Amino acid sequence: MTPTTETTVGIGGAAESTDMVLNIGPQHPSTHGVLRLRLLLDGERITRAEPVVGYMHRGAEKLFEARDYRQIIMLANRHDWLSAFSNELGVVLGVERMLGMEVPERAVWTRTLLAELNRVLNHLMFLGSYPLELGGITPIFYAFREREELQHVMEEVSGGRMHYMFNRVGGLKEDLPAGWTARARAAVADVRSRMDRFDDLVLGNEIFRGRTRGVGYLAPETVHAYGVSGPIARASGVDFDLRRDEPYLAYGELQDTLKVVTRTEGDCLARFECLLEQTHNALDLADACLDRIAELPPGPINQRLPKVLKAPEGHTYAWTENPLGINGYYLVSKGDKTPYRLKLRSASYNNIQALTELLPGTLVADMVAILGSMFFVVGDIDK
């Protein structure tokens, strides 16, 4: 019998378990900005993940100390560029609490209305971009059309398209334009009438469900350990929303309309479902605010302030339920016209840290699905 020779070709190091370090970013289309993920792989499976942040850092917190209380609104406006109005709101609420200032009722309801419209704008971006990251291009076009409807009314009232600069310490910049509430109500109705596109087109898509169901499970214990908040936390069954549990603005009077959306699955699909259902509820809250504003008698929209605004010596903490989660503002004053210290606790910074627990054990193919479901903005991480 003729002897045979067996030759193995092309296996290299794959014949045994081999670790490989893979960098995702800092410039990568799936990272929502300049984020870097340092992954340690065993074949196709992730064994360790480290989010590397700071590539966009602009030192906003340090700049707060060199700007007066009117100017810092502009700095706080920009870190989460999808939630500009809500970012402004947290700062002015902190300064007003420091001053012991009550704002006019008309300003309270208008702030609540604009905060909910801003919430819808934020969520629509992720409702469109998340399917895009998984290969579905159509939803992003619908999302931008709905965003344009609301952008028009936000731009009309504030003069700004993305960075509204409409909040002021003591209220708002100016009153609503004549006929604006009717146009805002029509825009809300138009957007609501087409929201079923996301219910049917995205959630009804078996490929989308196959890519997200059971993928990226986030345990409630991890939510608490990392300070995760917003729709991501509620998708893991953590039933907490500042608008209900520590009401601010007019949310105390909107409890019959406000619905805190939760899921227990804690996977990518649950996070998307929470975001979508919360968008529906934000539209309902906007309608409720419009109804209440129509009943209010004419009155001021802000408080008269001294030419030089100084906060008394002391410290305070204000927090808000921003679209992406809890934003906190710790303000320390030495009695000057600028903050001695203003520490910003942003939602995305805490939320993204949970990737160190979420990604290990998953496949590289599921990494983008998990990353996109964290609904973060890199500017909100780096500040």
PDB file of N, CA and C in Angstrom, residues 263-337:
ATOM      1  N   ARG A 263     -39.707  47.593  30.688  1.00  0.00           N
ATOM      2  CA  ARG A 263     -39.676  46.216  30.201  1.00  0.00           C
ATOM      3  C   ARG A 263     -38.835  45.418  31.192  1.00  0.00           C
ATOM      4  N   THR A 264     -38.932  44.118  31.117  1.00  0.00           N
ATOM      5  CA  THR A 264     -38.143  43.280  32.024  1.00  0.00           C
ATOM      6  C   THR A 264     -37.068  42.482  31.291  1.00  0.00           C
ATOM      7  N   GLU A 265     -37.138  42.435  29.954  1.00  0.00           N
ATOM      8  CA  GLU A 265     -36.209  41.581  29.206  1.00  0.00           C
ATOM      9  C   GLU A 265     -34.776  42.101  29.269  1.00  0.00           C
ATOM     10  N   GLY A 266     -34.575  43.407  29.262  1.00  0.00           N
ATOM     11  CA  GLY A 266     -33.236  43.977  29.380  1.00  0.00           C
ATOM     12  C   GLY A 266     -32.346  43.774  28.169  1.00  0.00           C
ATOM     13  N   ASP A 267     -32.916  43.430  27.007  1.00  0.00           N
ATOM     14  CA  ASP A 267     -32.090  43.210  25.812  1.00  0.00           C
ATOM     15  C   ASP A 267     -32.215  44.397  24.854  1.00  0.00           C
ATOM     16  N   CYS A 268     -31.571  44.284  23.706  1.00  0.00           N
ATOM     17  CA  CYS A 268     -31.587  45.386  22.729  1.00  0.00           C
ATOM     18  C   CYS A 268     -33.002  45.694  22.266  1.00  0.00           C
ATOM     19  N   LEU A 269     -33.794  44.663  22.066  1.00  0.00           N
ATOM     20  CA  LEU A 269     -35.170  44.877  21.610  1.00  0.00           C
ATOM     21  C   LEU A 269     -35.983  45.620  22.657  1.00  0.00           C
ATOM     22  N   ALA A 270     -35.827  45.261  23.913  1.00  0.00           N
ATOM     23  CA  ALA A 270     -36.558  45.948  24.986  1.00  0.00           C
ATOM     24  C   ALA A 270     -36.166  47.417  25.070  1.00  0.00           C
ATOM     25  N   ARG A 271     -34.892  47.718  24.855  1.00  0.00           N
ATOM     26  CA  ARG A 271     -34.449  49.115  24.904  1.00  0.00           C
ATOM     27  C   ARG A 271     -35.081  49.922  23.769  1.00  0.00           C
ATOM     28  N   PHE A 272     -35.171  49.331  22.588  1.00  0.00           N
ATOM     29  CA  PHE A 272     -35.810  50.022  21.463  1.00  0.00           C
ATOM     30  C   PHE A 272     -37.307  50.208  21.728  1.00  0.00           C
ATOM     31  N   GLU A 273     -37.950  49.188  22.274  1.00  0.00           N
ATOM     32  CA  GLU A 273     -39.383  49.282  22.563  1.00  0.00           C
ATOM     33  C   GLU A 273     -39.664  50.371  23.589  1.00  0.00           C
ATOM     34  N   CYS A 274     -38.821  50.467  24.605  1.00  0.00           N
ATOM     35  CA  CYS A 274     -38.989  51.531  25.611  1.00  0.00           C
ATOM     36  C   CYS A 274     -38.857  52.905  24.969  1.00  0.00           C
ATOM     37  N   LEU A 275     -37.870  53.060  24.113  1.00  0.00           N
ATOM     38  CA  LEU A 275     -37.658  54.347  23.458  1.00  0.00           C
ATOM     39  C   LEU A 275     -38.858  54.722  22.589  1.00  0.00           C
ATOM     40  N   LEU A 276     -39.381  53.760  21.857  1.00  0.00           N
ATOM     41  CA  LEU A 276     -40.507  54.024  20.962  1.00  0.00           C
ATOM     42  C   LEU A 276     -41.769  54.369  21.745  1.00  0.00           C
ATOM     43  N   GLU A 277     -42.058  53.586  22.778  1.00  0.00           N
ATOM     44  CA  GLU A 277     -43.276  53.850  23.564  1.00  0.00           C
ATOM     45  C   GLU A 277     -43.153  55.162  24.336  1.00  0.00           C
ATOM     46  N   GLN A 278     -41.947  55.495  24.771  1.00  0.00           N
ATOM     47  CA  GLN A 278     -41.746  56.759  25.470  1.00  0.00           C
ATOM     48  C   GLN A 278     -41.950  57.945  24.520  1.00  0.00           C
ATOM     49  N   THR A 279     -41.650  57.762  23.237  1.00  0.00           N
ATOM     50  CA  THR A 279     -41.898  58.810  22.240  1.00  0.00           C
ATOM     51  C   THR A 279     -43.389  59.069  22.101  1.00  0.00           C
ATOM     52  N   HIS A 280     -44.182  58.002  22.036  1.00  0.00           N
ATOM     53  CA  HIS A 280     -45.639  58.154  21.988  1.00  0.00           C
ATOM     54  C   HIS A 280     -46.132  58.958  23.197  1.00  0.00           C
ATOM     55  N   ASN A 281     -45.627  58.630  24.383  1.00  0.00           N
ATOM     56  CA  ASN A 281     -46.078  59.308  25.593  1.00  0.00           C
ATOM     57  C   ASN A 281     -45.644  60.764  25.632  1.00  0.00           C
ATOM     58  N   ALA A 282     -44.444  61.067  25.095  1.00  0.00           N
ATOM     59  CA  ALA A 282     -43.984  62.454  25.058  1.00  0.00           C
ATOM     60  C   ALA A 282     -44.904  63.302  24.184  1.00  0.00           C
ATOM     61  N   LEU A 283     -45.414  62.734  23.106  1.00  0.00           N
ATOM     62  CA  LEU A 283     -46.373  63.457  22.266  1.00  0.00           C
ATOM     63  C   LEU A 283     -47.668  63.727  23.033  1.00  0.00           C
ATOM     64  N   ASP A 284     -48.111  62.756  23.832  1.00  0.00           N
ATOM     65  CA  ASP A 284     -49.306  62.960  24.663  1.00  0.00           C
ATOM     66  C   ASP A 284     -49.066  64.055  25.698  1.00  0.00           C
ATOM     67  N   LEU A 285     -47.883  64.067  26.305  1.00  0.00           N
ATOM     68  CA  LEU A 285     -47.560  65.099  27.293  1.00  0.00           C
ATOM     69  C   LEU A 285     -47.510  66.478  26.639  1.00  0.00           C
ATOM     70  N   ALA A 286     -46.996  66.553  25.412  1.00  0.00           N
ATOM     71  CA  ALA A 286     -46.955  67.836  24.702  1.00  0.00           C
ATOM     72  C   ALA A 286     -48.368  68.355  24.468  1.00  0.00           C
ATOM     73  N   ASP A 287     -49.291  67.475  24.083  1.00  0.00           N
ATOM     74  CA  ASP A 287     -50.683  67.895  23.897  1.00  0.00           C
ATOM     75  C   ASP A 287     -51.292  68.389  25.200  1.00  0.00           C
ATOM     76  N   ALA A 288     -51.007  67.691  26.305  1.00  0.00           N
ATOM     77  CA  ALA A 288     -51.540  68.102  27.613  1.00  0.00           C
ATOM     78  C   ALA A 288     -51.008  69.480  28.004  1.00  0.00           C
ATOM     79  N   CYS A 289     -49.728  69.743  27.708  1.00  0.00           N
ATOM     80  CA  CYS A 289     -49.158  71.062  28.007  1.00  0.00           C
ATOM     81  C   CYS A 289     -49.793  72.154  27.151  1.00  0.00           C
ATOM     82  N   LEU A 290     -50.032  71.857  25.887  1.00  0.00           N
ATOM     83  CA  LEU A 290     -50.687  72.827  25.002  1.00  0.00           C
ATOM     84  C   LEU A 290     -52.094  73.157  25.495  1.00  0.00           C
ATOM     85  N   ASP A 291     -52.808  72.130  25.983  1.00  0.00           N
ATOM     86  CA  ASP A 291     -54.149  72.365  26.548  1.00  0.00           C
ATOM     87  C   ASP A 291     -54.073  73.297  27.745  1.00  0.00           C
ATOM     88  N   ARG A 292     -53.089  73.071  28.613  1.00  0.00           N
ATOM     89  CA  ARG A 292     -52.976  73.885  29.830  1.00  0.00           C
ATOM     90  C   ARG A 292     -52.545  75.312  29.501  1.00  0.00           C
ATOM     91  N   ILE A 293     -51.626  75.474  28.555  1.00  0.00           N
ATOM     92  CA  ILE A 293     -51.176  76.815  28.170  1.00  0.00           C
ATOM     93  C   ILE A 293     -52.334  77.627  27.599  1.00  0.00           C
ATOM     94  N   ALA A 294     -53.233  76.956  26.866  1.00  0.00           N
ATOM     95  CA  ALA A 294     -54.387  77.660  26.295  1.00  0.00           C
ATOM     96  C   ALA A 294     -55.317  78.198  27.380  1.00  0.00           C
ATOM     97  N   GLU A 295     -55.304  77.576  28.564  1.00  0.00           N
ATOM     98  CA  GLU A 295     -56.179  78.010  29.661  1.00  0.00           C
ATOM     99  C   GLU A 295     -55.562  79.107  30.515  1.00  0.00           C
ATOM    100  N   LEU A 296     -54.244  79.303  30.396  1.00  0.00           N
ATOM    101  CA  LEU A 296     -53.575  80.275  31.257  1.00  0.00           C
ATOM    102  C   LEU A 296     -53.904  81.702  30.834  1.00  0.00           C
ATOM    103  N   PRO A 297     -54.100  82.588  31.801  1.00  0.00           N
ATOM    104  CA  PRO A 297     -54.305  83.999  31.449  1.00  0.00           C
ATOM    105  C   PRO A 297     -52.993  84.617  30.966  1.00  0.00           C
ATOM    106  N   PRO A 298     -53.038  85.729  30.231  1.00  0.00           N
ATOM    107  CA  PRO A 298     -51.800  86.398  29.826  1.00  0.00           C
ATOM    108  C   PRO A 298     -50.969  86.773  31.047  1.00  0.00           C
ATOM    109  N   GLY A 299     -49.674  86.673  30.903  1.00  0.00           N
ATOM    110  CA  GLY A 299     -48.792  86.989  32.019  1.00  0.00           C
ATOM    111  C   GLY A 299     -47.349  86.946  31.598  1.00  0.00           C
ATOM    112  N   PRO A 300     -46.441  87.225  32.516  1.00  0.00           N
ATOM    113  CA  PRO A 300     -45.007  87.243  32.181  1.00  0.00           C
ATOM    114  C   PRO A 300     -44.483  85.850  31.887  1.00  0.00           C
ATOM    115  N   ILE A 301     -43.400  85.815  31.122  1.00  0.00           N
ATOM    116  CA  ILE A 301     -42.746  84.554  30.773  1.00  0.00           C
ATOM    117  C   ILE A 301     -41.407  84.425  31.480  1.00  0.00           C
ATOM    118  N   ASN A 302     -40.990  85.480  32.190  1.00  0.00           N
ATOM    119  CA  ASN A 302     -39.709  85.431  32.898  1.00  0.00           C
ATOM    120  C   ASN A 302     -39.702  86.442  34.040  1.00  0.00           C
ATOM    121  N   GLN A 303     -38.666  86.365  34.849  1.00  0.00           N
ATOM    122  CA  GLN A 303     -38.460  87.294  35.956  1.00  0.00           C
ATOM    123  C   GLN A 303     -37.452  88.372  35.536  1.00  0.00           C
ATOM    124  N   ARG A 304     -37.665  89.567  36.035  1.00  0.00           N
ATOM    125  CA  ARG A 304     -36.676  90.619  35.797  1.00  0.00           C
ATOM    126  C   ARG A 304     -35.448  90.341  36.662  1.00  0.00           C
ATOM    127  N   LEU A 305     -34.285  90.438  36.048  1.00  0.00           N
ATOM    128  CA  LEU A 305     -33.038  90.132  36.754  1.00  0.00           C
ATOM    129  C   LEU A 305     -32.176  91.382  36.858  1.00  0.00           C
ATOM    130  N   PRO A 306     -31.318  91.438  37.882  1.00  0.00           N
ATOM    131  CA  PRO A 306     -30.365  92.560  37.962  1.00  0.00           C
ATOM    132  C   PRO A 306     -29.356  92.480  36.811  1.00  0.00           C
ATOM    133  N   LYS A 307     -28.712  93.597  36.543  1.00  0.00           N
ATOM    134  CA  LYS A 307     -27.754  93.645  35.444  1.00  0.00           C
ATOM    135  C   LYS A 307     -26.600  92.675  35.683  1.00  0.00           C
ATOM    136  N   VAL A 308     -26.145  92.586  36.925  1.00  0.00           N
ATOM    137  CA  VAL A 308     -25.110  91.614  37.303  1.00  0.00           C
ATOM    138  C   VAL A 308     -25.761  90.583  38.218  1.00  0.00           C
ATOM    139  N   LEU A 309     -25.829  89.342  37.748  1.00  0.00           N
ATOM    140  CA  LEU A 309     -26.492  88.280  38.504  1.00  0.00           C
ATOM    141  C   LEU A 309     -25.453  87.508  39.310  1.00  0.00           C
ATOM    142  N   LYS A 310     -25.642  87.486  40.617  1.00  0.00           N
ATOM    143  CA  LYS A 310     -24.746  86.745  41.505  1.00  0.00           C
ATOM    144  C   LYS A 310     -25.569  85.770  42.336  1.00  0.00           C
ATOM    145  N   ALA A 311     -25.094  84.534  42.420  1.00  0.00           N
ATOM    146  CA  ALA A 311     -25.753  83.548  43.268  1.00  0.00           C
ATOM    147  C   ALA A 311     -25.175  83.623  44.675  1.00  0.00           C
ATOM    148  N   PRO A 312     -25.988  83.449  45.711  1.00  0.00           N
ATOM    149  CA  PRO A 312     -25.461  83.508  47.078  1.00  0.00           C
ATOM    150  C   PRO A 312     -24.482  82.368  47.351  1.00  0.00           C
ATOM    151  N   GLU A 313     -23.651  82.539  48.335  1.00  0.00           N
ATOM    152  CA  GLU A 313     -22.669  81.510  48.673  1.00  0.00           C
ATOM    153  C   GLU A 313     -23.379  80.257  49.154  1.00  0.00           C
ATOM    154  N   GLY A 314     -22.911  79.116  48.678  1.00  0.00           N
ATOM    155  CA  GLY A 314     -23.509  77.835  49.059  1.00  0.00           C
ATOM    156  C   GLY A 314     -23.391  76.834  47.931  1.00  0.00           C
ATOM    157  N   HIS A 315     -24.169  75.770  48.031  1.00  0.00           N
ATOM    158  CA  HIS A 315     -24.151  74.758  46.970  1.00  0.00           C
ATOM    159  C   HIS A 315     -25.524  74.127  46.848  1.00  0.00           C
ATOM    160  N   THR A 316     -25.809  73.602  45.691  1.00  0.00           N
ATOM    161  CA  THR A 316     -27.084  72.940  45.449  1.00  0.00           C
ATOM    162  C   THR A 316     -26.909  71.902  44.354  1.00  0.00           C
ATOM    163  N   TYR A 317     -27.884  71.026  44.240  1.00  0.00           N
ATOM    164  CA  TYR A 317     -27.867  69.981  43.213  1.00  0.00           C
ATOM    165  C   TYR A 317     -29.238  69.925  42.547  1.00  0.00           C
ATOM    166  N   ALA A 318     -29.256  70.022  41.252  1.00  0.00           N
ATOM    167  CA  ALA A 318     -30.499  69.887  40.492  1.00  0.00           C
ATOM    168  C   ALA A 318     -30.333  68.757  39.495  1.00  0.00           C
ATOM    169  N   TRP A 319     -31.371  67.952  39.327  1.00  0.00           N
ATOM    170  CA  TRP A 319     -31.299  66.892  38.328  1.00  0.00           C
ATOM    171  C   TRP A 319     -32.595  66.823  37.557  1.00  0.00           C
ATOM    172  N   THR A 320     -32.484  66.389  36.310  1.00  0.00           N
ATOM    173  CA  THR A 320     -33.625  66.332  35.407  1.00  0.00           C
ATOM    174  C   THR A 320     -33.632  64.997  34.670  1.00  0.00           C
ATOM    175  N   GLU A 321     -34.805  64.619  34.205  1.00  0.00           N
ATOM    176  CA  GLU A 321     -34.953  63.402  33.402  1.00  0.00           C
ATOM    177  C   GLU A 321     -34.779  63.793  31.937  1.00  0.00           C
ATOM    178  N   ASN A 322     -33.522  63.827  31.511  1.00  0.00           N
ATOM    179  CA  ASN A 322     -33.222  64.163  30.122  1.00  0.00           C
ATOM    180  C   ASN A 322     -33.654  63.023  29.198  1.00  0.00           C
ATOM    181  N   PRO A 323     -33.743  63.250  27.907  1.00  0.00           N
ATOM    182  CA  PRO A 323     -34.142  62.169  26.996  1.00  0.00           C
ATOM    183  C   PRO A 323     -33.300  60.899  27.129  1.00  0.00           C
ATOM    184  N   LEU A 324     -31.984  61.034  27.369  1.00  0.00           N
ATOM    185  CA  LEU A 324     -31.119  59.862  27.449  1.00  0.00           C
ATOM    186  C   LEU A 324     -30.953  59.334  28.863  1.00  0.00           C
ATOM    187  N   GLY A 325     -31.523  60.008  29.849  1.00  0.00           N
ATOM    188  CA  GLY A 325     -31.398  59.560  31.234  1.00  0.00           C
ATOM    189  C   GLY A 325     -31.237  60.745  32.174  1.00  0.00           C
ATOM    190  N   ILE A 326     -30.709  60.473  33.353  1.00  0.00           N
ATOM    191  CA  ILE A 326     -30.611  61.503  34.384  1.00  0.00           C
ATOM    192  C   ILE A 326     -29.407  62.396  34.143  1.00  0.00           C
ATOM    193  N   ASN A 327     -29.661  63.695  34.102  1.00  0.00           N
ATOM    194  CA  ASN A 327     -28.593  64.697  34.089  1.00  0.00           C
ATOM    195  C   ASN A 327     -28.611  65.423  35.427  1.00  0.00           C
ATOM    196  N   GLY A 328     -27.443  65.533  36.060  1.00  0.00           N
ATOM    197  CA  GLY A 328     -27.347  66.208  37.351  1.00  0.00           C
ATOM    198  C   GLY A 328     -26.385  67.376  37.284  1.00  0.00           C
ATOM    199  N   TYR A 329     -26.697  68.432  38.024  1.00  0.00           N
ATOM    200  CA  TYR A 329     -25.877  69.641  38.022  1.00  0.00           C
ATOM    201  C   TYR A 329     -25.580  70.031  39.466  1.00  0.00           C
ATOM    202  N   TYR A 330     -24.325  69.885  39.866  1.00  0.00           N
ATOM    203  CA  TYR A 330     -23.912  70.251  41.219  1.00  0.00           C
ATOM    204  C   TYR A 330     -23.237  71.611  41.153  1.00  0.00           C
ATOM    205  N   LEU A 331     -23.893  72.608  41.712  1.00  0.00           N
ATOM    206  CA  LEU A 331     -23.436  73.994  41.618  1.00  0.00           C
ATOM    207  C   LEU A 331     -22.898  74.463  42.960  1.00  0.00           C
ATOM    208  N   VAL A 332     -21.668  74.969  42.949  1.00  0.00           N
ATOM    209  CA  VAL A 332     -21.055  75.567  44.139  1.00  0.00           C
ATOM    210  C   VAL A 332     -20.797  77.045  43.842  1.00  0.00           C
ATOM    211  N   SER A 333     -21.247  77.926  44.744  1.00  0.00           N
ATOM    212  CA  SER A 333     -21.085  79.368  44.546  1.00  0.00           C
ATOM    213  C   SER A 333     -20.325  79.978  45.714  1.00  0.00           C
ATOM    214  N   LYS A 334     -19.463  80.930  45.397  1.00  0.00           N
ATOM    215  CA  LYS A 334     -18.767  81.719  46.417  1.00  0.00           C
ATOM    216  C   LYS A 334     -19.340  83.138  46.487  1.00  0.00           C
ATOM    217  N   GLY A 335     -20.535  83.311  45.901  1.00  0.00           N
ATOM    218  CA  GLY A 335     -21.160  84.629  45.922  1.00  0.00           C
ATOM    219  C   GLY A 335     -20.766  85.515  44.763  1.00  0.00           C
ATOM    220  N   ASP A 336     -20.078  84.952  43.762  1.00  0.00           N
ATOM    221  CA  ASP A 336     -19.640  85.736  42.607  1.00  0.00           C
ATOM    222  C   ASP A 336     -20.644  85.600  41.463  1.00  0.00           C
ATOM    223  N   LYS A 337     -20.328  86.270  40.359  1.00  0.00           N
ATOM    224  CA  LYS A 337     -21.206  86.213  39.196  1.00  0.00           C
ATOM    225  C   LYS A 337     -20.907  84.988  38.315  1.00  0.00           C
TER     226      LYS A 337
END
